[in-house]
Amino acid sequence: KMRVATTAISRTRLIQRISQRHQCQHGSIPTIKIHLHDMCMSKIMPLSHSFTSPFEKTQLRLLSSDSTTDNNTNDGFMKDYSDDNMAEQLANAETTSDFNELILAHTENKNTHGASAVFYKMCLDDKTQPNVETYSILLDYYTGHPKMRGHAARAQSLLSGMSSSSTSSLATPSLSQYKKVLKCWSEALNDHLFASRTHDFFLKMLDDETIGVDGECYRHVITAWCRSKETGRAFKATSLLFEMEDERSARSSAAPPTMDLYRSVLELWSTEEKSHINKAPSILERMETLHKREPTTSAIKPDLSCYKLVLKAWASNSAVNPASAGHGARSLIRRMTRVTLVPPDAECYAAVILALSRAASVVAENREGAALARAVEADEFLSVMEDMRRKGITGEEGEEKEEDHGELLRDCFCNVLRAYAGCRHPDAGTKAKQVLDRFTKVHFEKDTQPNAEMITLAITAWVPSSEPLKVDHAADLLRSMLETYHNESTTACNAFINVCIHATTTRDHHDVKREALLKAIRAVHNLKSSSHGAKPDYLTYRLLLTACIKLLPPQSPERTRAMQNVFKNACRDGLVDHELVKLLYKNTSLETYRKIVGALPGDAASATGGSSGMTTLPKRWSRNVHVKSVDGIWATIAMDGKLVVTEKERDSRMKGLRSKRNQKLLRGGRVKY
């Protein structure tokens, strides 16, 4: 506000100097084009202000249409109009009615600046002060176009002028006019703080005892918070919703919250504020309590959409608190079928399956049996969805597009497989195989191929399995993956190597271990020889080195040769990361480590600390891996696997920070390395 006021005062002083100089040289005051709305809308002076100071008299003289002696030149107002007829009418306007007609013509053409200029010229003349019709025309125009920039602020300023005016011809603003302005603020989406401004205007209405706030006013403010992106929007909308409920409890004549308001607030909690997991269920419980208290009021009876939004809230919050989210979603959908008698649809079951699949992964860290139970529950809800699809009961209205429900069911299959893959139970692999077979053989006759993610999850589920043939089952899945999804087979190959690493859970026999390692090496070889773009990554070599360490006898020449070959291929592909070096360094003796690293071609000998005294590995070994230290600086891998930042790399980083581009970003608080 201070900046706007200073700009307006400086502009007026500049106009004064130009006028004085021009008058001394030419004997007349120049025509100066000025934007009145910049000065008047900055709240420097109220609308009912009387212009009596020398400063304001100077403005009146400069802005008067009679200040120009040249008859061929229009004044500052007329230059704002493209229509010569309107300019002529403005020059000939003498009464308030004439000005009102001009304002109405500008509003019909959506000329905000023209209408504002005519209005403020009326305010400058005591003979043509705005009347009730003037304010009504402008107020209807501003509130009728809320998405135009500045209209909500102009409408509020007009309303304030009507309230504070001492003119007896102006009536006190009515509640309907306050509602128009409130609605205009709630729809002013071009203002990034429109929800806060709507709330502030609503609080002013509450503080004024002459204004009665009803349910429509609450609805405008709650809708604004639901549309907003501001921090704390869900809390603001919920508190206003509860105020409406309390007002209804105190006065039976007060309007209760509508179902649309409840849906909007529930949808807000289902997508935002993920750290507050119990807010959406608490709103649903209040709805049920109010409906029991007033059973005749059907507007507050929770329907399927409300329960669905709460289930989606549990599913979205399952990433923050998976255990509570899974339990809450499961309890709610059971209460829907047993107590509330609201039959769930396919989307409800999909939300519960998502919450349970995330809960299975977290519970598995403490209790494997409980994690498997969550996965089995998700599988049971999946079976219910399959029955619904067979019976044709898929949507809320009993009809839904077949392809949409098929895609939703495919996602649910994927979530159930994710639950089995994350529960880390010995029986998870067998159950995941059953789910994948059920998907392939029964439900998708037109498109029976599982996607790449489903196959990868099914392979991962075999890792903790105690099945003797789990490596063979995983190999079959990997083979189908390589045949169908060529470009996405790297992740599946990594999962298969992980299954081979845990082959020791079946029988502690050297032949079984050696056979599992050979299958892992063969899978990597097939991946490298593929001509479809899928190649091993740094995780592939890390897992393969782990397989060599766990599946071959310690201190054996065969193990040393295998580890050397893996590390050699990783160096050749530029996929050596610090974790791979740590793994090799910790699981071999220093002599063996120097033998493996020193036997590599090129500059490997200097990396072992030879005559050059280097203690870091060559950078070309890690050319395809992004290696950064904790503070974000590009680092070099040391001999023991630690990350080392050289002086050259630090100087390069500081040089980047001193660049002109980053200096500009520093002024805004953002830095690019």
PDB file of N, CA and C in Angstrom, residues 157-192:
ATOM      1  N   SER A 157     -14.635  -2.103  -2.981  1.00  0.00           N
ATOM      2  CA  SER A 157     -14.423  -0.673  -2.780  1.00  0.00           C
ATOM      3  C   SER A 157     -15.711   0.110  -2.984  1.00  0.00           C
ATOM      4  N   LEU A 158     -16.491  -0.272  -4.002  1.00  0.00           N
ATOM      5  CA  LEU A 158     -17.788   0.373  -4.208  1.00  0.00           C
ATOM      6  C   LEU A 158     -18.700   0.167  -3.017  1.00  0.00           C
ATOM      7  N   LEU A 159     -18.708  -1.038  -2.493  1.00  0.00           N
ATOM      8  CA  LEU A 159     -19.568  -1.337  -1.348  1.00  0.00           C
ATOM      9  C   LEU A 159     -19.143  -0.539  -0.121  1.00  0.00           C
ATOM     10  N   SER A 160     -17.837  -0.390   0.062  1.00  0.00           N
ATOM     11  CA  SER A 160     -17.345   0.415   1.174  1.00  0.00           C
ATOM     12  C   SER A 160     -17.728   1.877   0.993  1.00  0.00           C
ATOM     13  N   GLY A 161     -17.699   2.370  -0.267  1.00  0.00           N
ATOM     14  CA  GLY A 161     -18.111   3.742  -0.518  1.00  0.00           C
ATOM     15  C   GLY A 161     -19.575   3.971  -0.228  1.00  0.00           C
ATOM     16  N   MET A 162     -20.399   2.992  -0.549  1.00  0.00           N
ATOM     17  CA  MET A 162     -21.825   3.122  -0.236  1.00  0.00           C
ATOM     18  C   MET A 162     -22.067   3.119   1.266  1.00  0.00           C
ATOM     19  N   SER A 163     -21.295   2.329   1.992  1.00  0.00           N
ATOM     20  CA  SER A 163     -21.502   2.232   3.439  1.00  0.00           C
ATOM     21  C   SER A 163     -21.039   3.492   4.166  1.00  0.00           C
ATOM     22  N   SER A 164     -19.912   4.068   3.708  1.00  0.00           N
ATOM     23  CA  SER A 164     -19.343   5.210   4.405  1.00  0.00           C
ATOM     24  C   SER A 164     -19.769   6.549   3.838  1.00  0.00           C
ATOM     25  N   SER A 165     -20.617   6.549   2.805  1.00  0.00           N
ATOM     26  CA  SER A 165     -21.011   7.801   2.174  1.00  0.00           C
ATOM     27  C   SER A 165     -21.962   8.574   3.073  1.00  0.00           C
ATOM     28  N   SER A 166     -21.796   9.889   3.070  1.00  0.00           N
ATOM     29  CA  SER A 166     -22.684  10.771   3.836  1.00  0.00           C
ATOM     30  C   SER A 166     -23.823  11.310   2.995  1.00  0.00           C
ATOM     31  N   THR A 167     -23.867  10.912   1.719  1.00  0.00           N
ATOM     32  CA  THR A 167     -24.929  11.381   0.836  1.00  0.00           C
ATOM     33  C   THR A 167     -26.235  10.691   1.184  1.00  0.00           C
ATOM     34  N   SER A 168     -27.261  11.478   1.357  1.00  0.00           N
ATOM     35  CA  SER A 168     -28.547  10.904   1.776  1.00  0.00           C
ATOM     36  C   SER A 168     -29.219  10.131   0.663  1.00  0.00           C
ATOM     37  N   SER A 169     -28.820  10.400  -0.607  1.00  0.00           N
ATOM     38  CA  SER A 169     -29.467   9.699  -1.720  1.00  0.00           C
ATOM     39  C   SER A 169     -29.014   8.257  -1.846  1.00  0.00           C
ATOM     40  N   LEU A 170     -27.916   7.869  -1.184  1.00  0.00           N
ATOM     41  CA  LEU A 170     -27.423   6.508  -1.251  1.00  0.00           C
ATOM     42  C   LEU A 170     -27.999   5.681  -0.123  1.00  0.00           C
ATOM     43  N   ALA A 171     -28.566   4.556  -0.480  1.00  0.00           N
ATOM     44  CA  ALA A 171     -29.129   3.660   0.527  1.00  0.00           C
ATOM     45  C   ALA A 171     -28.046   2.746   1.072  1.00  0.00           C
ATOM     46  N   THR A 172     -28.288   2.198   2.251  1.00  0.00           N
ATOM     47  CA  THR A 172     -27.343   1.256   2.850  1.00  0.00           C
ATOM     48  C   THR A 172     -27.301  -0.023   2.014  1.00  0.00           C
ATOM     49  N   PRO A 173     -26.124  -0.555   1.752  1.00  0.00           N
ATOM     50  CA  PRO A 173     -26.053  -1.781   0.936  1.00  0.00           C
ATOM     51  C   PRO A 173     -26.876  -2.907   1.547  1.00  0.00           C
ATOM     52  N   SER A 174     -27.547  -3.636   0.692  1.00  0.00           N
ATOM     53  CA  SER A 174     -28.393  -4.742   1.141  1.00  0.00           C
ATOM     54  C   SER A 174     -27.578  -6.026   1.266  1.00  0.00           C
ATOM     55  N   LEU A 175     -28.203  -7.033   1.879  1.00  0.00           N
ATOM     56  CA  LEU A 175     -27.527  -8.327   2.037  1.00  0.00           C
ATOM     57  C   LEU A 175     -27.250  -8.973   0.690  1.00  0.00           C
ATOM     58  N   SER A 176     -28.160  -8.787  -0.263  1.00  0.00           N
ATOM     59  CA  SER A 176     -27.942  -9.376  -1.586  1.00  0.00           C
ATOM     60  C   SER A 176     -26.708  -8.784  -2.256  1.00  0.00           C
ATOM     61  N   GLN A 177     -26.453  -7.482  -2.059  1.00  0.00           N
ATOM     62  CA  GLN A 177     -25.256  -6.874  -2.627  1.00  0.00           C
ATOM     63  C   GLN A 177     -23.990  -7.399  -1.953  1.00  0.00           C
ATOM     64  N   TYR A 178     -24.038  -7.587  -0.645  1.00  0.00           N
ATOM     65  CA  TYR A 178     -22.896  -8.192   0.048  1.00  0.00           C
ATOM     66  C   TYR A 178     -22.649  -9.609  -0.464  1.00  0.00           C
ATOM     67  N   LYS A 179     -23.715 -10.340  -0.719  1.00  0.00           N
ATOM     68  CA  LYS A 179     -23.556 -11.698  -1.236  1.00  0.00           C
ATOM     69  C   LYS A 179     -22.931 -11.694  -2.629  1.00  0.00           C
ATOM     70  N   LYS A 180     -23.308 -10.698  -3.447  1.00  0.00           N
ATOM     71  CA  LYS A 180     -22.713 -10.607  -4.782  1.00  0.00           C
ATOM     72  C   LYS A 180     -21.208 -10.402  -4.695  1.00  0.00           C
ATOM     73  N   VAL A 181     -20.801  -9.486  -3.810  1.00  0.00           N
ATOM     74  CA  VAL A 181     -19.370  -9.225  -3.669  1.00  0.00           C
ATOM     75  C   VAL A 181     -18.658 -10.448  -3.102  1.00  0.00           C
ATOM     76  N   LEU A 182     -19.276 -11.123  -2.130  1.00  0.00           N
ATOM     77  CA  LEU A 182     -18.676 -12.323  -1.551  1.00  0.00           C
ATOM     78  C   LEU A 182     -18.525 -13.417  -2.600  1.00  0.00           C
ATOM     79  N   LYS A 183     -19.533 -13.586  -3.426  1.00  0.00           N
ATOM     80  CA  LYS A 183     -19.452 -14.575  -4.495  1.00  0.00           C
ATOM     81  C   LYS A 183     -18.400 -14.183  -5.520  1.00  0.00           C
ATOM     82  N   CYS A 184     -18.282 -12.884  -5.787  1.00  0.00           N
ATOM     83  CA  CYS A 184     -17.274 -12.410  -6.727  1.00  0.00           C
ATOM     84  C   CYS A 184     -15.864 -12.734  -6.228  1.00  0.00           C
ATOM     85  N   TRP A 185     -15.619 -12.550  -4.940  1.00  0.00           N
ATOM     86  CA  TRP A 185     -14.312 -12.898  -4.379  1.00  0.00           C
ATOM     87  C   TRP A 185     -14.066 -14.402  -4.464  1.00  0.00           C
ATOM     88  N   SER A 186     -15.094 -15.200  -4.214  1.00  0.00           N
ATOM     89  CA  SER A 186     -14.922 -16.657  -4.232  1.00  0.00           C
ATOM     90  C   SER A 186     -14.632 -17.196  -5.625  1.00  0.00           C
ATOM     91  N   GLU A 187     -14.968 -16.421  -6.669  1.00  0.00           N
ATOM     92  CA  GLU A 187     -14.734 -16.860  -8.046  1.00  0.00           C
ATOM     93  C   GLU A 187     -13.601 -16.100  -8.717  1.00  0.00           C
ATOM     94  N   ALA A 188     -12.896 -15.260  -7.965  1.00  0.00           N
ATOM     95  CA  ALA A 188     -11.783 -14.484  -8.527  1.00  0.00           C
ATOM     96  C   ALA A 188     -10.523 -15.344  -8.558  1.00  0.00           C
ATOM     97  N   LEU A 189     -10.497 -16.300  -9.455  1.00  0.00           N
ATOM     98  CA  LEU A 189      -9.403 -17.274  -9.488  1.00  0.00           C
ATOM     99  C   LEU A 189      -8.086 -16.681  -9.960  1.00  0.00           C
ATOM    100  N   ASN A 190      -8.127 -15.483 -10.576  1.00  0.00           N
ATOM    101  CA  ASN A 190      -6.872 -14.870 -11.022  1.00  0.00           C
ATOM    102  C   ASN A 190      -6.082 -14.278  -9.863  1.00  0.00           C
ATOM    103  N   ASP A 191      -6.688 -14.180  -8.695  1.00  0.00           N
ATOM    104  CA  ASP A 191      -5.992 -13.714  -7.496  1.00  0.00           C
ATOM    105  C   ASP A 191      -5.565 -14.943  -6.698  1.00  0.00           C
ATOM    106  N   HIS A 192      -4.253 -15.111  -6.478  1.00  0.00           N
ATOM    107  CA  HIS A 192      -3.787 -16.335  -5.824  1.00  0.00           C
ATOM    108  C   HIS A 192      -4.171 -16.380  -4.346  1.00  0.00           C
TER     109      HIS A 192
END
